[in-house]
């Protein structure tokens, strides 16, 4: 979502943008016995049962762009 640009009388322009995401993932199958044979390769497989959530995340990413004459700066985070 782009926010309105701010223009100052000295020629400085500031543009900004925000992106928000939501992700939800779950395991749709039971653990495969092929991956359960070795004790060293099954940490993720044993930790999640069928239909157990494996990812539940909200993220927000913002960006500010400042420009004046032939110079500019970008701040992201």
CSV table of C-alpha atoms in Angstrom, one decimal:
chain,number,residue,atom,x,y,z
A,1,UNK,CA,0.0,0.0,0.0
A,2,UNK,CA,1.6,3.2,-1.1
A,3,UNK,CA,1.1,6.2,1.1
A,4,UNK,CA,0.8,9.8,-0.3
A,5,UNK,CA,4.1,11.5,-1.1
A,6,UNK,CA,5.1,14.4,1.0
A,7,UNK,CA,6.8,17.3,-0.8
A,8,UNK,CA,8.6,20.1,1.0
A,9,UNK,CA,9.2,23.6,-0.2
A,10,UNK,CA,13.0,23.0,-0.3
A,11,UNK,CA,12.6,20.3,-3.0
A,12,UNK,CA,12.7,17.3,-0.7
A,13,UNK,CA,10.2,14.5,-1.5
A,14,UNK,CA,9.4,11.6,0.8
A,15,UNK,CA,7.6,8.5,-0.6
A,16,UNK,CA,6.6,5.6,1.6
A,17,UNK,CA,5.1,2.1,1.2
A,18,UNK,CA,3.9,-0.6,3.6
A,19,UNK,CA,3.4,-4.3,2.8
A,20,UNK,CA,1.7,-6.6,5.3
A,21,UNK,CA,1.5,-10.4,5.0
A,22,UNK,CA,-0.1,-13.2,6.9
A,23,UNK,CA,0.9,-16.8,6.5
A,24,UNK,CA,-0.6,-20.0,8.0
A,25,UNK,CA,0.6,-23.4,7.1
A,26,UNK,CA,-0.2,-26.9,8.4
A,27,UNK,CA,1.0,-30.4,7.9
A,28,UNK,CA,-1.5,-32.2,5.6
A,29,UNK,CA,-0.1,-35.8,6.0
A,30,UNK,CA,1.2,-38.0,8.7
A,31,UNK,CA,4.9,-38.5,9.0
A,32,UNK,CA,6.4,-40.8,6.3
A,33,UNK,CA,8.2,-43.8,7.8
A,34,UNK,CA,11.0,-43.4,5.3
A,35,UNK,CA,12.1,-40.3,7.2
A,36,UNK,CA,11.6,-41.8,10.6
A,37,UNK,CA,14.2,-44.6,10.1
A,38,UNK,CA,17.2,-42.5,11.0
A,39,UNK,CA,17.4,-40.7,14.3
A,40,UNK,CA,19.5,-37.9,12.8
A,41,UNK,CA,17.2,-36.9,10.0
A,42,UNK,CA,13.8,-36.7,11.6
A,43,UNK,CA,13.7,-33.7,14.0
A,44,UNK,CA,11.2,-31.8,11.9
A,45,UNK,CA,9.2,-34.9,11.0
A,46,UNK,CA,8.7,-36.0,14.6
A,47,UNK,CA,7.8,-32.5,15.8
A,48,UNK,CA,4.6,-32.0,13.8
A,49,UNK,CA,1.5,-34.3,13.8
A,50,UNK,CA,-1.0,-34.4,11.0
A,51,UNK,CA,-2.9,-31.0,10.7
A,52,UNK,CA,-0.6,-29.4,13.2
A,53,UNK,CA,0.3,-25.8,12.4
A,54,UNK,CA,3.9,-25.4,11.2
A,55,UNK,CA,3.8,-21.7,10.4
A,56,UNK,CA,1.7,-18.9,11.8
A,57,UNK,CA,3.3,-15.6,10.9
A,58,UNK,CA,2.4,-11.9,10.5
A,59,UNK,CA,5.0,-9.6,8.8
A,60,UNK,CA,5.1,-6.0,8.0
A,61,UNK,CA,7.6,-4.4,5.6
A,62,UNK,CA,8.0,-0.7,5.3
A,63,UNK,CA,10.0,1.5,2.9
A,64,UNK,CA,10.8,5.2,2.9
A,65,UNK,CA,12.4,6.9,-0.1
A,66,UNK,CA,13.7,10.5,0.3
A,67,UNK,CA,14.9,12.4,-2.8
A,68,UNK,CA,16.2,15.9,-3.4
A,69,UNK,CA,17.8,17.1,-6.6
A,70,UNK,CA,20.0,14.3,-7.8
A,71,UNK,CA,20.4,12.6,-4.4
A,72,UNK,CA,18.3,10.0,-2.7
A,73,UNK,CA,18.1,7.7,0.3
A,74,UNK,CA,16.1,4.5,1.0
A,75,UNK,CA,15.2,3.1,4.4
A,76,UNK,CA,13.7,-0.4,4.5
A,77,UNK,CA,12.7,-2.6,7.4
